[in-house]
mmCIF file of C-alpha atoms in Angstrom:
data_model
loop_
_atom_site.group_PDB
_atom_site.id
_atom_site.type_symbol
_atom_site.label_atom_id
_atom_site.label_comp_id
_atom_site.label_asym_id
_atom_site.label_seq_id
_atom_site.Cartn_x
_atom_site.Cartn_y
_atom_site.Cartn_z
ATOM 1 C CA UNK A 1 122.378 91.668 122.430
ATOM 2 C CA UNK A 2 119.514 93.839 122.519
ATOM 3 C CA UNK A 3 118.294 95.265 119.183
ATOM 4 C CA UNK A 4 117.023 98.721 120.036
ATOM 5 C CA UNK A 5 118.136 99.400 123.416
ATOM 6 C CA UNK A 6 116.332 102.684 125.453
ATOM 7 C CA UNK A 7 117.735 104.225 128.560
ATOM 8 C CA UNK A 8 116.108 104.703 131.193
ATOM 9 C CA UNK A 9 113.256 102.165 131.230
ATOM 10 C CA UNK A 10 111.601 104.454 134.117
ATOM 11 C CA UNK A 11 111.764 108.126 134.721
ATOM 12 C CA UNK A 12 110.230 109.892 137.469
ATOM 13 C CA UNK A 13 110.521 113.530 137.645
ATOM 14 C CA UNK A 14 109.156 116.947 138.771
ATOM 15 C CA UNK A 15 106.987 119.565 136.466
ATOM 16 C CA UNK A 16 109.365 122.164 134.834
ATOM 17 C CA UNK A 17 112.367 120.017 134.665
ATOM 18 C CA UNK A 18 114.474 118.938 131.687
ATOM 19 C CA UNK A 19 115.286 115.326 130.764
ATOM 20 C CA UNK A 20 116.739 113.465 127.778
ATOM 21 C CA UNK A 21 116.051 109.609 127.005
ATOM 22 C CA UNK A 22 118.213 107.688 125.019
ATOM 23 C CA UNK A 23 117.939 105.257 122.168
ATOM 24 C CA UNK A 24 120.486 102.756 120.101
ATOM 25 C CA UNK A 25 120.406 100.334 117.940
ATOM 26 C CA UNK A 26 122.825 97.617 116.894
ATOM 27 C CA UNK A 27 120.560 96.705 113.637
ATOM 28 C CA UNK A 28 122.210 98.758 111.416
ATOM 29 C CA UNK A 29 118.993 100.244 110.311
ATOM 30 C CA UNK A 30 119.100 103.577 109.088
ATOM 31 C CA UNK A 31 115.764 104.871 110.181
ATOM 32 C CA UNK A 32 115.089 105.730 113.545
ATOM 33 C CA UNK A 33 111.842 107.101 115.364
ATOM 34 C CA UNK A 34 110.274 108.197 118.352
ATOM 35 C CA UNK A 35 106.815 106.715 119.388
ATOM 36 C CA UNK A 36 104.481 108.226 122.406
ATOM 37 C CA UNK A 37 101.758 106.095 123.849
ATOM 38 C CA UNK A 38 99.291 107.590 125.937
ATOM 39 C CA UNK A 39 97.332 106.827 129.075
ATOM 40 C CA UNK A 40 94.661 105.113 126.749
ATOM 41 C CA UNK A 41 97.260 103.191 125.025
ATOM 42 C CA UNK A 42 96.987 104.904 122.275
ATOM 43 C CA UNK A 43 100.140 104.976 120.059
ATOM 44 C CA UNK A 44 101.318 107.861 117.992
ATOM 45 C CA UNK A 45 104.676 108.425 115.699
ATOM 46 C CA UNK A 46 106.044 111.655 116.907
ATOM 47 C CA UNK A 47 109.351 111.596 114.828
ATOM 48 C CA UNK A 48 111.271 109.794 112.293
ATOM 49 C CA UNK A 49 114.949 110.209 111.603
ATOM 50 C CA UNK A 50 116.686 108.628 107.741
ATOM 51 C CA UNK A 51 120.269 109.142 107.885
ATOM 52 C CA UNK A 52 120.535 111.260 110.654
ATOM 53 C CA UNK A 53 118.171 113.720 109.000
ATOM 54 C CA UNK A 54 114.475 114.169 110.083
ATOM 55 C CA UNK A 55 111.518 113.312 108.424
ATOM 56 C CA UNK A 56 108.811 113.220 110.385
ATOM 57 C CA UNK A 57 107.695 115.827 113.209
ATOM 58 C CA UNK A 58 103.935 115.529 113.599
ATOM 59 C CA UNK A 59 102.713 118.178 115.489
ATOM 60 C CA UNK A 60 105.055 117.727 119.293
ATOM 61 C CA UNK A 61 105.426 120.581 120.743
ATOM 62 C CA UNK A 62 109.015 122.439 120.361
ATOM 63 C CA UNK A 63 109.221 121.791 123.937
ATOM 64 C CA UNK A 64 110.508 118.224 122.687
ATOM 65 C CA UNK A 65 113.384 117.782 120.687
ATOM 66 C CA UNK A 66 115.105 114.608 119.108
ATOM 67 C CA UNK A 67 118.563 114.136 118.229
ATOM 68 C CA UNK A 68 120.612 111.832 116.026
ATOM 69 C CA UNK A 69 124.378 111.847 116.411
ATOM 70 C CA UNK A 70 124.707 108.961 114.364
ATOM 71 C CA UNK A 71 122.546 106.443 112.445
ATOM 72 C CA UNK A 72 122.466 104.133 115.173
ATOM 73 C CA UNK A 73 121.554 106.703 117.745
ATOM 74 C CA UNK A 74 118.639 109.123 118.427
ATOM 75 C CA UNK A 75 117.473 110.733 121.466
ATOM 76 C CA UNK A 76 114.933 112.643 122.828
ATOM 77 C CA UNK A 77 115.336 116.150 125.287
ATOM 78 C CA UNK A 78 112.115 117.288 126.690
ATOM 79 C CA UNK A 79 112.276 120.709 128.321
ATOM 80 C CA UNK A 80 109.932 121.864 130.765
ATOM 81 C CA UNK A 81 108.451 118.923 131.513
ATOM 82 C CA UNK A 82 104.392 118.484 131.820
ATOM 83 C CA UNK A 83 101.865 116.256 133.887
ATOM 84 C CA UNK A 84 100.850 115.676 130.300
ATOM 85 C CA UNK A 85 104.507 114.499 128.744
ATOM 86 C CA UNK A 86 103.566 111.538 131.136
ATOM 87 C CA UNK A 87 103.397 108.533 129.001
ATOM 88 C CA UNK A 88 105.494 105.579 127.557
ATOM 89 C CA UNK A 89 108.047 106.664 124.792
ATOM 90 C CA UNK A 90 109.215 103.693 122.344
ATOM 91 C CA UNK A 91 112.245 104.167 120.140
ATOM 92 C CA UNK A 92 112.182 101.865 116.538
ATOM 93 C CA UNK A 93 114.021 101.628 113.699
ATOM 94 C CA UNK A 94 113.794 99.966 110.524
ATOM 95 C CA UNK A 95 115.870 99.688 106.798
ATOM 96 C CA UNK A 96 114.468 102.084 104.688
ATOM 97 C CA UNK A 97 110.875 101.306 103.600
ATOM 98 C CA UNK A 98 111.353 97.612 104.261
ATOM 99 C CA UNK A 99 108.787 96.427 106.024
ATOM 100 C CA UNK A 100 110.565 93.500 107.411
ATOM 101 C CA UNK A 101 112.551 94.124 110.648
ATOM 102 C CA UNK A 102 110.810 96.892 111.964
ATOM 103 C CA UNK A 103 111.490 96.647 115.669
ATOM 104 C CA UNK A 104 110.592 98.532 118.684
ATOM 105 C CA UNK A 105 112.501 99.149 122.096
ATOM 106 C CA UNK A 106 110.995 98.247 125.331
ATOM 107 C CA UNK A 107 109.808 101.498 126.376
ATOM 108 C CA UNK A 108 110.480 104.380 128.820
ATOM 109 C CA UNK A 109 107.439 104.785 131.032
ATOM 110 C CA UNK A 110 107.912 108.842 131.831
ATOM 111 C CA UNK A 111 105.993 110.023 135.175
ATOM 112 C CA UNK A 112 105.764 113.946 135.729
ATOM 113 C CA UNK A 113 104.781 114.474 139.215
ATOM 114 C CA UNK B 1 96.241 109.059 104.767
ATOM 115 C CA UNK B 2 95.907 105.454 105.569
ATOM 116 C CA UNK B 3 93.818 104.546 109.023
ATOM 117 C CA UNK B 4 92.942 101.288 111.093
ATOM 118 C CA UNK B 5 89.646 101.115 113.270
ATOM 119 C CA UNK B 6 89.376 98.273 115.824
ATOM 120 C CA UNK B 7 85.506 97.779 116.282
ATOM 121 C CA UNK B 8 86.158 95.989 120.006
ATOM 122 C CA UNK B 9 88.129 98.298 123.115
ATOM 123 C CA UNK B 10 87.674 94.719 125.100
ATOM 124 C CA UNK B 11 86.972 91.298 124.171
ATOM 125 C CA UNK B 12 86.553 88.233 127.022
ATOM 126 C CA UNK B 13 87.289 84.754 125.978
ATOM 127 C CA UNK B 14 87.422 81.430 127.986
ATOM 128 C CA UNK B 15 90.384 79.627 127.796
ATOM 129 C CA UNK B 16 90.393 76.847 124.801
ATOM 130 C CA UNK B 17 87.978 78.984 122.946
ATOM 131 C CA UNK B 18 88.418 80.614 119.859
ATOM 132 C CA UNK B 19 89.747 84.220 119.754
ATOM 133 C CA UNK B 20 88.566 86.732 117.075
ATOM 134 C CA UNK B 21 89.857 90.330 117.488
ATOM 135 C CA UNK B 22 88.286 92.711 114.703
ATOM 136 C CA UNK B 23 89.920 95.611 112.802
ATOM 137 C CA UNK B 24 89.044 97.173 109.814
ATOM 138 C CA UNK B 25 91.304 99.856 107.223
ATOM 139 C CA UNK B 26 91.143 102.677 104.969
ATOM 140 C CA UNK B 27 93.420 102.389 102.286
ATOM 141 C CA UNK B 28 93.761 104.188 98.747
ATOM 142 C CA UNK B 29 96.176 101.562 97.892
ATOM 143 C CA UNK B 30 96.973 98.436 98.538
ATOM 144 C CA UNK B 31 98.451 98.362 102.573
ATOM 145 C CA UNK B 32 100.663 96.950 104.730
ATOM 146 C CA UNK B 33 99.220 95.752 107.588
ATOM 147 C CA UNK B 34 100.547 94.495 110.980
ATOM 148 C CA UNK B 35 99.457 92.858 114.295
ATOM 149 C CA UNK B 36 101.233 93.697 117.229
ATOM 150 C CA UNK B 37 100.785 92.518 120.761
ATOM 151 C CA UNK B 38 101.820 94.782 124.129
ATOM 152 C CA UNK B 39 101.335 92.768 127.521
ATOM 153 C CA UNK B 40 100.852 94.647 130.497
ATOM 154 C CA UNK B 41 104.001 97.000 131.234
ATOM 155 C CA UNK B 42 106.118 95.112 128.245
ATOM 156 C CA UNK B 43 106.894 96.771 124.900
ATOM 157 C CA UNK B 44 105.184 95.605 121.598
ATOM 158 C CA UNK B 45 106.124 92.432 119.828
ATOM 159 C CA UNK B 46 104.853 91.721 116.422
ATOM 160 C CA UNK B 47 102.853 89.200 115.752
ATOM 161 C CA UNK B 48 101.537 89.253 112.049
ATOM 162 C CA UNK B 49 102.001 91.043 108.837
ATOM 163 C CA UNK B 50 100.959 91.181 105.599
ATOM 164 C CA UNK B 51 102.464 92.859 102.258
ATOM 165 C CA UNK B 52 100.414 92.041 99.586
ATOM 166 C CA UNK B 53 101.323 88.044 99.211
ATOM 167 C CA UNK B 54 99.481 85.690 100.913
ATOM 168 C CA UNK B 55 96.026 86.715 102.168
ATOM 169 C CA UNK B 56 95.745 84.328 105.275
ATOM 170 C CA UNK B 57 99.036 85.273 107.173
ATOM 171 C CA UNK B 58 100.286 83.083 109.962
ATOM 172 C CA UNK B 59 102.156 84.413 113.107
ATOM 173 C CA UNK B 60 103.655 83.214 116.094
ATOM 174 C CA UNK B 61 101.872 81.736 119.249
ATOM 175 C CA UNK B 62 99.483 80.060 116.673
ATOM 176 C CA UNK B 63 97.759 83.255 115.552
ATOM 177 C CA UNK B 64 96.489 83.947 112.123
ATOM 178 C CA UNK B 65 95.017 87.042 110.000
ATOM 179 C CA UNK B 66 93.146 86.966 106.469
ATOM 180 C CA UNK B 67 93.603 90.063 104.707
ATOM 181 C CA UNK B 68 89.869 90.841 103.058
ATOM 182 C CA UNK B 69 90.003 93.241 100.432
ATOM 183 C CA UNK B 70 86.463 93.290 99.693
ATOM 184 C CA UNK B 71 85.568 94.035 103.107
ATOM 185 C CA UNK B 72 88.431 96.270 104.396
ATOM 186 C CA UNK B 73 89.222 93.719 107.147
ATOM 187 C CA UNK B 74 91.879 92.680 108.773
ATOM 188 C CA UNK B 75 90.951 90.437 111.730
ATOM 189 C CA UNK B 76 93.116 88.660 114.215
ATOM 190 C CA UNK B 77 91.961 84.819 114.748
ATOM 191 C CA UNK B 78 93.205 82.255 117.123
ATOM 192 C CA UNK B 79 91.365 78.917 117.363
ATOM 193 C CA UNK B 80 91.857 77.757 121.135
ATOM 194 C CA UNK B 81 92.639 81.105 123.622
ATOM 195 C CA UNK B 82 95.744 80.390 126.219
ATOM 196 C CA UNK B 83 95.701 82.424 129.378
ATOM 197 C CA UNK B 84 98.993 83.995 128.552
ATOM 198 C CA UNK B 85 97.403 85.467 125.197
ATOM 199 C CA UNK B 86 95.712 87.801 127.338
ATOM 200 C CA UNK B 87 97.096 91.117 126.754
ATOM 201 C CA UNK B 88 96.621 94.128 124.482
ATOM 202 C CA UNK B 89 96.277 94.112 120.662
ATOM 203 C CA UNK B 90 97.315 96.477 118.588
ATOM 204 C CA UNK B 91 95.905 96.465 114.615
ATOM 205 C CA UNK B 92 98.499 98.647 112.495
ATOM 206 C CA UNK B 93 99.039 100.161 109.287
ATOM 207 C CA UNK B 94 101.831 101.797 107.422
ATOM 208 C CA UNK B 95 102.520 104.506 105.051
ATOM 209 C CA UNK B 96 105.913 104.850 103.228
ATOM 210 C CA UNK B 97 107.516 108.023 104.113
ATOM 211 C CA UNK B 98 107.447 110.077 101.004
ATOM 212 C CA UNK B 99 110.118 112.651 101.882
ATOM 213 C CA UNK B 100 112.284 110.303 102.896
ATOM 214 C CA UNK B 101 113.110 106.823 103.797
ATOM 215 C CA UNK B 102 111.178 104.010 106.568
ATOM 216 C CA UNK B 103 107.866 103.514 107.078
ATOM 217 C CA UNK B 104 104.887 105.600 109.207
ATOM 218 C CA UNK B 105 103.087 103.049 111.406
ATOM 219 C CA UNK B 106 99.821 104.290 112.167
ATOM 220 C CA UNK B 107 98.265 102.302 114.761
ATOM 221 C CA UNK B 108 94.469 101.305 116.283
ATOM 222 C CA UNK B 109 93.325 102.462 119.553
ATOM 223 C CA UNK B 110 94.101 98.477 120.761
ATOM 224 C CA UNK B 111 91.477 96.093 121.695
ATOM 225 C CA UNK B 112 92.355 94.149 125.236
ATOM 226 C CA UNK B 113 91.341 90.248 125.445
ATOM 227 C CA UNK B 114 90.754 89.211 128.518
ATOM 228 C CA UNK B 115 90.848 85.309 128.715
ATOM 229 C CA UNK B 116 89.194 83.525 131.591
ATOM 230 C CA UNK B 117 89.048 80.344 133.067
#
């Protein structure tokens, strides 16, 4: 069983459109977040979620906009896609502040064309 | 705010030789700090960390990292380089996240080893 699953693992779509990735974990962690890593492969937190309730939103644009139904769940909608949203987006989630567990999903590698 | 610098973007090794990737922190406190390896078009899989016990850490695939308070350093060793370590490497730090629960991980801008033949 995967840990923290994301959906899709490749997305290819036009400028202007809207598109949600998903993210779910079977840890039963209750922190999730959103990671973006860049063409340079440069990796940076966008958003945290404890308990379904956000925590962290550093600087996206509103463009972007996560989603928790549930602990185990939390999504991301971008509107009006970029050429600039183009990157790799990695879900995580971890237990609180333990350190221990931390785990990343494999990625969705977003192309705006 | 806590940061990581990696001093190398690329390192080149030859296979059987030792590895030494570099990073160094800022820290007001005593950090948490993490290795975590990405190889091309895979996600990132950790490799080390250390939180405040042990100051040599040992990880998987026979890499090691000392934890050098006195110098801010943090570096990544492995003493014989396998072709399949080549990939990139990610030095990491994290914050507790004051207004509410987990952890920030704040990461390096990644240092790629290249091993050769």
């Amino acid at each position: 069983d995967t840990a923290v699953s994301q959906t899709p693992k490749y997305l290819v779509t036009q400028m202007g459109n809207d598109k949600s990735i998903k993210c779910e974990q079977n840890l039963g962690h209750d922190t999730m977040y959103w990671y973006k890593q860049d063409s340079k492969k440069f990796l940076k937190i966008m958003f945290s979620y404890n308990n379904k309730e956000l925590i962290i939103n550093e600087t996206v644009p509103n463009r972007f906009s996560p989603k928790s139904p549930d602990k185990a769940h939390l999504n991301l909608h971008i509107n009006s896609l970029e050429l600039g949203d183009s990157a790799v987006y990695f879900c995580a989630s971890s237990q609180g502040r333990r350190l221990y567990g931390y785990t990343f999903g494999s990625g969705t590698r977003l192309t705006v064309v | 705010a806590q940061s990581v610098t990696q001093l190398d973007s690329h390192v080149s090794v030859s296979e059987g030789t030792p590895v030494l990737l570099r990073c160094n922190y800022s820290s007001s406190y005593s950090p948490s700090l993490f290795w975590y390896v990405q190889h091309p078009n895979k996600g990132l899989q950790l490799l080390l960390k250390y939180t405040s016990a042990a100051t040599l850490v040992k990880g998987i695939n026979g890499f090691e990292a000392e934890f050098k308070k006195s110098e801010t350093s943090f570096h990544l060793t492995k003493p014989s380089a396998h072709m399949s370590d080549a990939a990139e490497y990610f030095c990491v730090v994290s914050d507790p996240i004051l207004t509410g629960g987990g952890n920030k991980l704040t990461f390096g801008t990644g240092t790629q080893l290249k091993v050769e033949l």
